[in-house]
XYZ file of C-alpha atoms in Angstrom:
552
model
C 0.228 0.047 -0.066
C 1.628 3.278 -0.836
C 1.942 5.541 2.248
C 2.774 8.376 0.297
C -0.580 9.346 -0.892
C -1.741 12.938 -0.379
C -4.408 12.531 2.107
C -6.755 14.594 0.323
C -9.305 11.955 0.667
C -8.792 12.378 4.586
C -9.392 16.189 4.152
C -12.443 15.645 2.426
C -13.456 13.253 4.776
C -12.464 15.372 7.542
C -13.689 18.368 6.198
C -15.113 19.937 8.981
C -11.639 20.198 10.810
C -11.352 23.165 8.326
C -13.767 24.942 10.342
C -11.525 24.932 13.470
C -9.992 27.964 11.792
C -12.535 28.990 8.966
C -16.116 29.046 10.835
C -14.792 30.574 14.147
C -12.792 32.934 11.837
C -15.891 34.047 10.182
C -17.777 34.454 13.784
C -14.791 36.829 15.234
C -15.378 38.942 12.042
C -19.223 39.560 11.659
C -20.400 38.488 15.206
C -22.617 41.237 16.841
C -22.248 40.205 20.226
C -19.326 38.020 20.946
C -20.001 38.023 24.323
C -22.651 35.307 23.968
C -20.650 32.942 22.734
C -18.632 30.541 25.424
C -17.149 27.250 25.095
C -18.692 24.244 26.717
C -15.671 23.155 28.088
C -12.179 24.882 28.679
C -10.080 21.794 27.295
C -10.640 19.315 24.711
C -12.241 15.860 25.930
C -10.551 14.053 22.657
C -7.207 14.576 24.143
C -7.688 10.920 25.554
C -7.106 9.576 21.949
C -4.179 11.502 21.400
C -0.480 10.280 22.338
C 1.651 12.244 24.719
C 4.328 12.054 21.664
C 1.764 14.134 19.265
C 3.516 17.221 18.253
C 0.434 19.428 17.679
C -3.203 18.934 18.264
C -5.884 21.677 17.701
C -9.485 21.693 18.695
C -12.261 24.045 18.276
C -14.567 23.569 21.452
C -18.039 25.216 20.405
C -20.509 23.909 17.572
C -20.112 25.170 14.233
C -23.667 25.838 13.886
C -23.390 28.406 16.835
C -21.256 30.583 15.050
C -23.319 30.023 11.881
C -26.064 32.076 13.476
C -24.425 35.431 13.495
C -22.544 35.194 9.919
C -23.551 37.853 7.539
C -23.291 36.916 3.791
C -23.756 32.965 4.220
C -19.937 32.410 4.265
C -20.450 29.323 6.506
C -22.898 27.612 4.352
C -20.982 28.108 1.342
C -17.915 26.473 2.750
C -19.750 23.475 3.942
C -21.293 23.016 0.691
C -18.336 23.110 -1.162
C -16.303 20.750 1.184
C -18.297 18.233 1.101
C -19.423 18.873 -2.676
C -16.986 16.021 -4.038
C -18.094 13.220 -1.339
C -21.842 13.257 -1.758
C -22.265 13.960 1.758
C -25.204 16.895 2.419
C -24.216 18.558 5.672
C -27.301 19.620 6.954
C -28.869 16.074 6.350
C -25.704 13.903 7.329
C -23.741 15.588 9.767
C -25.510 18.544 11.462
C -27.933 16.606 13.324
C -25.276 14.734 15.250
C -22.157 16.996 15.568
C -21.331 17.899 19.304
C -19.415 20.642 20.613
C -15.996 19.995 19.925
C -13.635 19.107 16.673
C -10.331 18.241 17.397
C -7.378 17.768 14.917
C -4.255 16.071 15.740
C -0.927 15.023 14.301
C -0.407 11.678 16.531
C 2.736 10.023 15.047
C 5.471 11.353 12.865
C 5.616 8.315 10.563
C 2.811 5.725 10.841
C 4.890 2.661 10.123
C 8.175 3.682 11.529
C 9.701 2.870 8.361
C 12.606 5.407 6.883
C 12.712 3.395 3.507
C 9.440 4.296 2.293
C 9.743 8.188 3.679
C 7.972 9.890 6.592
C 4.131 9.450 6.397
C 2.436 11.620 10.028
C -0.420 10.144 11.160
C -3.814 12.372 11.248
C -6.732 11.945 13.837
C -9.835 13.956 13.289
C -12.353 13.513 16.392
C -15.711 15.262 16.340
C -17.729 15.108 19.475
C -21.208 13.176 19.093
C -24.608 13.911 20.732
C -26.490 11.273 18.875
C -24.007 8.305 18.216
C -26.871 6.331 16.367
C -27.103 9.073 13.709
C -23.548 8.984 13.778
C -22.899 5.237 13.246
C -25.300 5.764 10.081
C -22.861 8.691 8.553
C -20.127 6.390 9.245
C -21.595 3.775 7.145
C -23.046 6.057 4.366
C -19.255 7.721 3.838
C -18.005 4.606 3.267
C -20.459 3.393 1.126
C -20.385 6.098 -0.889
C -16.432 5.416 -1.018
C -17.277 1.785 -2.015
C -19.682 3.020 -5.178
C -16.381 4.936 -6.093
C -14.335 2.005 -6.586
C -12.713 1.633 -3.018
C -12.369 -1.436 -0.959
C -13.814 -1.716 2.255
C -12.406 -3.728 5.076
C -14.211 -4.252 8.542
C -12.541 -5.146 11.520
C -13.784 -5.156 15.602
C -10.542 -3.913 17.528
C -11.100 -3.983 21.220
C -14.669 -3.708 21.100
C -14.846 -1.106 18.118
C -15.764 -1.467 14.657
C -13.329 -0.080 12.272
C -13.967 0.635 8.713
C -11.676 1.533 6.370
C -10.913 1.158 2.522
C -8.113 0.132 0.487
C -8.313 2.710 -1.986
C -7.677 3.576 -5.653
C -4.816 5.775 -6.261
C -6.741 8.698 -7.060
C -8.899 8.343 -3.842
C -6.529 8.341 -0.675
C -6.869 5.788 2.184
C -9.393 6.670 5.144
C -10.429 4.676 8.157
C -13.262 5.657 10.628
C -15.074 4.435 13.452
C -17.516 5.738 16.368
C -16.064 5.205 19.846
C -18.298 4.820 22.931
C -21.068 7.264 23.140
C -18.933 10.361 22.603
C -16.499 10.565 19.422
C -16.503 9.867 15.958
C -13.142 9.164 14.518
C -11.221 9.577 11.347
C -7.663 8.793 10.254
C -5.616 8.230 7.151
C -4.750 4.665 8.562
C -6.263 2.289 10.497
C -3.059 1.895 12.599
C -3.897 5.670 13.734
C -7.373 4.598 15.295
C -5.885 1.522 16.750
C -3.428 3.426 18.524
C -6.102 6.032 19.364
C -8.299 3.324 21.028
C -5.144 1.995 22.992
C -4.614 5.578 24.074
C -7.981 5.501 26.078
C -7.562 1.984 27.420
C -3.985 2.551 28.629
C -4.175 6.230 29.926
C -0.560 6.765 30.661
C -0.050 6.506 26.709
C -2.481 9.082 26.098
C -1.845 13.317 26.375
C -3.855 13.739 29.513
C -1.293 12.022 31.257
C 1.719 13.702 30.154
C 3.062 16.162 32.842
C 3.477 18.597 30.146
C 0.359 18.883 28.953
C -0.921 18.545 32.377
C 0.820 21.843 33.128
C -0.141 23.808 29.941
C -4.213 23.125 30.565
C -3.587 24.774 33.787
C -3.058 28.008 31.946
C -5.800 28.157 30.189
C -8.209 30.662 30.641
C -11.939 30.357 30.892
C -14.186 30.610 28.211
C -11.701 29.975 25.246
C -13.215 28.839 21.784
C -10.230 27.115 20.594
C -7.156 25.753 22.111
C -3.915 24.589 20.491
C -1.279 22.370 22.519
C 2.240 22.116 20.819
C 5.044 19.783 21.791
C 7.972 21.918 20.879
C 10.861 19.203 20.696
C 8.892 16.886 18.543
C 7.512 19.950 16.452
C 11.074 20.892 15.914
C 12.113 16.893 15.023
C 8.551 17.174 12.535
C 10.543 19.779 10.903
C 13.876 17.937 10.770
C 15.843 20.544 12.892
C 18.409 20.234 15.290
C 17.998 23.331 17.495
C 21.189 24.667 19.057
C 19.116 26.165 21.928
C 16.046 24.780 22.960
C 14.648 26.492 26.076
C 10.855 25.699 25.919
C 9.322 22.159 25.793
C 5.625 22.823 25.115
C 2.916 25.732 24.634
C -0.196 26.040 24.590
C -2.497 28.532 23.011
C -6.227 29.862 23.734
C -8.554 31.660 21.371
C -11.161 33.839 23.450
C -13.836 36.334 21.590
C -13.211 40.337 22.971
C -16.112 42.815 21.946
C -13.232 44.509 19.847
C -12.023 41.352 18.517
C -9.942 38.355 19.025
C -7.795 37.501 21.775
C -4.785 34.780 21.766
C -3.209 33.863 24.795
C -0.280 31.516 25.179
C 2.062 29.964 27.416
C 5.275 28.729 26.625
C 6.466 26.108 29.681
C 10.212 25.368 30.459
C 11.772 23.359 33.153
C 14.033 26.141 34.032
C 13.376 29.474 35.693
C 12.343 32.477 33.419
C 14.818 35.686 33.131
C 12.609 38.664 32.489
C 14.165 41.562 30.351
C 12.631 44.496 32.196
C 10.317 44.808 35.506
C 6.382 44.797 34.620
C 4.991 48.088 33.227
C 1.341 48.787 34.846
C 1.035 51.281 31.634
C 2.316 52.290 28.323
C 5.864 53.980 28.296
C 5.766 57.865 28.055
C 8.023 57.420 25.021
C 5.059 56.486 22.708
C 3.739 60.373 23.405
C 6.595 61.150 20.578
C 5.698 58.423 18.191
C 3.175 59.510 15.239
C -0.073 58.050 14.945
C 0.887 57.176 11.305
C 3.417 54.569 12.201
C 2.761 50.900 11.067
C 5.068 49.585 13.794
C 5.896 50.300 17.329
C 7.523 48.343 19.892
C 8.047 49.640 23.406
C 9.009 48.435 26.834
C 11.903 49.056 29.236
C 15.830 47.937 29.588
C 16.975 46.533 26.005
C 20.386 45.935 27.933
C 19.226 42.758 29.580
C 17.175 41.457 26.421
C 19.839 39.346 24.959
C 20.126 37.029 28.269
C 15.910 36.898 28.761
C 13.954 34.036 28.390
C 11.974 36.254 25.561
C 15.373 36.416 23.703
C 15.468 32.795 24.204
C 12.009 32.057 22.797
C 12.858 34.323 19.529
C 15.747 32.213 18.821
C 14.143 29.293 19.151
C 10.859 30.023 17.356
C 12.843 31.541 14.591
C 14.847 28.752 14.015
C 12.187 26.243 14.007
C 10.198 28.468 11.477
C 13.330 29.531 9.287
C 15.836 26.982 10.034
C 17.985 29.923 11.008
C 17.162 33.097 13.448
C 19.237 35.332 11.221
C 16.836 34.780 7.955
C 13.789 36.007 9.993
C 15.530 38.847 11.757
C 17.022 40.196 8.065
C 13.559 39.988 6.802
C 11.418 41.345 9.527
C 14.083 43.871 10.768
C 15.426 44.859 7.530
C 15.807 48.743 8.236
C 18.012 48.207 11.491
C 20.294 45.812 9.811
C 20.754 48.195 7.262
C 21.795 50.683 9.910
C 24.000 48.093 11.402
C 25.794 47.252 7.797
C 26.061 51.075 6.615
C 27.323 52.180 10.278
C 29.649 49.542 11.127
C 27.879 48.962 14.273
C 26.274 45.940 16.534
C 23.036 47.065 17.635
C 22.986 44.850 20.933
C 26.908 46.149 22.429
C 26.466 49.572 20.517
C 23.069 50.811 21.454
C 20.740 48.305 23.234
C 23.409 47.776 25.936
C 22.816 51.582 27.560
C 19.157 51.441 27.360
C 18.077 50.955 30.787
C 14.823 52.893 31.084
C 11.848 53.375 28.814
C 12.287 53.004 24.895
C 10.012 53.019 21.810
C 11.259 51.886 18.298
C 8.925 52.843 15.426
C 8.655 52.142 11.549
C 6.813 55.005 9.314
C 5.593 53.123 6.052
C 6.403 54.910 2.638
C 6.454 54.289 -1.042
C 10.521 52.935 -0.665
C 11.267 49.549 -0.076
C 12.749 50.743 3.484
C 10.292 52.343 5.967
C 11.863 55.551 7.933
C 12.728 54.561 11.579
C 12.151 56.371 15.104
C 14.207 55.562 18.392
C 13.390 56.855 21.531
C 15.003 56.382 24.748
C 14.377 57.775 28.401
C 17.173 59.971 29.457
C 19.945 58.886 31.776
C 23.867 59.219 32.246
C 24.253 55.838 30.250
C 22.414 57.379 27.328
C 24.423 60.362 27.161
C 27.152 58.453 27.008
C 25.648 56.061 24.288
C 25.176 59.520 22.626
C 28.580 60.547 22.659
C 29.817 56.673 21.226
C 27.264 57.059 18.128
C 28.825 60.284 17.264
C 31.977 59.140 17.774
C 31.242 56.116 15.388
C 29.726 58.534 12.724
C 32.870 60.387 12.753
C 35.087 57.604 11.907
C 32.617 56.697 9.090
C 33.242 60.318 7.647
C 30.111 61.885 8.942
C 29.446 65.493 10.139
C 27.519 66.433 12.957
C 25.515 69.290 11.806
C 23.598 71.625 14.061
C 20.068 72.374 12.455
C 16.444 74.050 13.921
C 13.330 72.315 12.934
C 10.040 73.824 14.451
C 12.286 75.712 16.896
C 13.800 72.687 18.227
C 17.421 72.317 18.156
C 18.399 69.124 16.251
C 21.455 67.390 15.314
C 21.976 65.873 12.174
C 24.790 63.111 11.080
C 25.360 64.410 7.293
C 27.660 63.079 4.476
C 28.906 65.630 1.872
C 29.327 64.740 -1.457
C 30.189 66.223 -4.994
C 29.066 65.583 -8.253
C 30.485 67.226 -11.422
C 29.300 69.025 -14.151
C 31.145 69.647 -17.318
C 29.705 73.514 -18.674
C 31.441 74.866 -21.937
C 34.910 74.492 -22.567
C 35.511 77.898 -21.731
C 33.769 77.647 -18.341
C 35.441 74.065 -17.587
C 33.784 71.813 -15.200
C 31.964 72.541 -11.725
C 31.016 70.907 -8.543
C 28.002 70.877 -6.600
C 28.091 69.661 -2.958
C 25.167 67.784 -1.888
C 24.207 67.105 1.800
C 22.901 63.537 2.655
C 21.457 63.036 6.261
C 21.921 59.242 7.220
C 20.321 60.271 10.791
C 19.137 62.631 13.334
C 18.734 63.147 17.228
C 17.441 65.515 19.394
C 16.109 66.178 23.109
C 12.398 66.540 23.952
C 11.474 66.509 27.747
C 12.933 63.386 29.263
C 13.837 61.973 26.219
C 16.272 61.393 23.330
C 14.990 60.649 20.352
C 16.548 59.265 17.200
C 15.382 59.388 13.755
C 16.171 58.155 10.090
C 16.059 61.408 8.342
C 14.763 65.308 9.069
C 11.507 64.572 7.700
C 10.519 61.996 9.813
C 12.158 64.265 12.619
C 9.516 66.920 12.154
C 6.926 64.228 12.475
C 8.464 63.471 15.798
C 8.136 67.100 17.062
C 4.705 67.521 16.124
C 3.600 63.969 17.177
C 1.787 65.442 20.236
C -0.683 67.073 18.176
C -1.223 63.069 17.095
C 0.332 60.500 18.707
C 0.433 57.237 18.570
C -0.466 56.670 22.534
C -3.773 59.267 21.834
C -4.831 56.971 18.804
C -8.138 55.352 18.968
C -7.287 52.307 17.749
C -4.207 51.790 19.983
C -6.099 52.290 22.871
C -8.729 49.767 21.980
C -5.943 47.197 21.306
C -3.741 47.500 24.420
C -7.016 47.578 26.485
C -7.435 43.931 25.806
C -3.747 42.808 26.907
C -3.192 41.723 30.245
C -1.659 44.180 32.782
C 1.030 44.824 33.868
C 3.330 43.396 31.037
C 6.802 43.745 29.370
C 5.199 46.178 26.869
C 3.877 46.146 23.271
C 4.453 45.392 19.590
C 1.896 46.954 17.628
C 1.502 46.258 14.069
C -1.032 48.273 11.865
C -1.925 45.797 9.462
C -3.489 48.411 6.828
C -0.193 50.637 6.956
C 2.238 47.670 7.230
C 0.636 45.301 4.673
C 2.663 46.128 1.692
C 6.224 46.254 3.651
C 5.457 42.860 5.413
C 4.446 40.994 2.119
C 7.828 42.870 0.586
C 9.950 41.039 3.651
C 7.978 37.936 4.148
C 6.913 36.660 0.719
C 4.875 33.621 2.324
C 2.497 36.063 3.826
C 1.124 36.352 0.397
C 0.095 32.561 0.346
C -1.114 32.960 3.845
C -3.226 35.748 3.013
C -5.065 34.139 0.168
C -5.782 31.184 2.494
C -7.242 33.212 5.403
C -8.609 35.944 3.103
C -11.449 36.992 4.946
C -9.376 36.898 8.313
C -6.880 39.605 6.290
C -9.545 41.174 4.836
C -11.213 42.428 8.020
C -8.177 42.666 9.682
C -7.099 46.217 11.477
C -4.385 45.669 13.697
C -2.498 43.244 15.854
C -0.691 43.716 19.268
C 1.571 41.440 21.227
C 2.761 41.396 24.803
C 4.209 38.867 27.529
C 3.719 38.953 31.187
C 3.659 36.622 33.983
C 6.138 35.893 36.569
C 5.274 32.445 37.245
C 8.543 29.946 37.870
C 9.096 28.194 34.255
C 6.136 29.520 32.100
C 6.248 32.492 29.944
C 3.294 33.851 28.989
C 2.051 36.538 26.366
C -0.993 37.414 24.410
C -1.955 38.622 20.943
C -4.839 40.636 20.219
C -6.397 41.143 16.789
C -8.223 44.185 16.253
C -11.109 43.701 13.220
C -12.418 46.495 11.118
C -16.173 45.788 12.228
C -15.643 45.827 15.934
């Protein structure tokens, strides 16, 4: 039997699993009163079927039809119709009557037969809660009878009191196995062995996910009322990606999605056996540096104490996550922080050593989008003795690079600019010979406003900063609504205005365009996202991402 089939058939049979993201997303966009929708359970009951060695499990903890009642333009009905069209299954007649309040999809094993010779074939398990076991049994029989009519050869077996149905499919139909287990769940998998393992996990509790100390510790972090939950066993996720991580601080992660009157809140906890080192003391309110960030900023990062950032567990998480996603942390840094990387190269500096090391108070970093590939940047730090020494150090570096420190005045504010003088020759008539024009190019500027030292990429940006108090980010309603959803106190914020930064992000991260196509309704309605970390529990790094939506 060919184990390398594409799993299309399983997706057709398990189409409802796609609603974990799609159906919930539509509700998040179009709900008029999200507070009315609360999950019936705080964690997935189907975890008893999943191996504690599973890399990923994702669960929707609400019936999709509760979400559909609040859609605007029939998006969910269209999705269900299109997903089941090729299978000959009618969702309303064949699925809706018995479908309960949980849909769980898990990768149960990295290789079903553990044979490296024929390649790696992950095991997939889809668990659907049922409220009418007899009806769900009829559905399973109907589904496989339709596949038999399509040319599949069916196989039926009794395994530990459970009836398993599978098909030895034709090459164009992928292998599928299904069963109704007890009175609670309908299971589908891409191989009968996956179903047998799921049944074993129930009958031998020490094998399933609920017996895992990692999982038990993670579920204690779940908030009440979450509509969806995802659990990741990070070392196995890395193995799944074929990675040998040089540094692996965190061993598991749990994510919970909850509805908020202004949008969608994703709360996550990263767990480790080591003690968490925070980069700074918690902040009970946004830093004052944000008063100098113009509301036109597409990206703003704020907090305190950059000097300890590299040694913190937040930095270790960044290194582990980016290495897992990209294979190397430098790749993602060079893509997402290209303006800062360009400054390092042009000036011949190391940000951590030459700048971050002397930032011990409040700070804010912002990018202002523009038509050119690279946005304009702003860097604001709270004044201190170390900052004064840092500015002097930057001036020395600028001079060593041939730049001149030029005093200027903008809006009656004294400004110092790092300038580069260049000459351009122009040939006149033979009588007059050659003339030279001296041009001044600004490589950066800085000034002092209130209790803050402010650096910008150019004079135009400096002018916006000086006048930002009339229209600053901290006074912006969208920003205020976003941070209001985030737990306080916290370590600061990363705020991304999606409408202003979309083009920039697409240029820096091309794969994002594909993600946008797959999640078009979400990205069409996304206004901004805000990220923060918080919590001081030993061995746990907590954080949240708030997605603000246009119709909220």
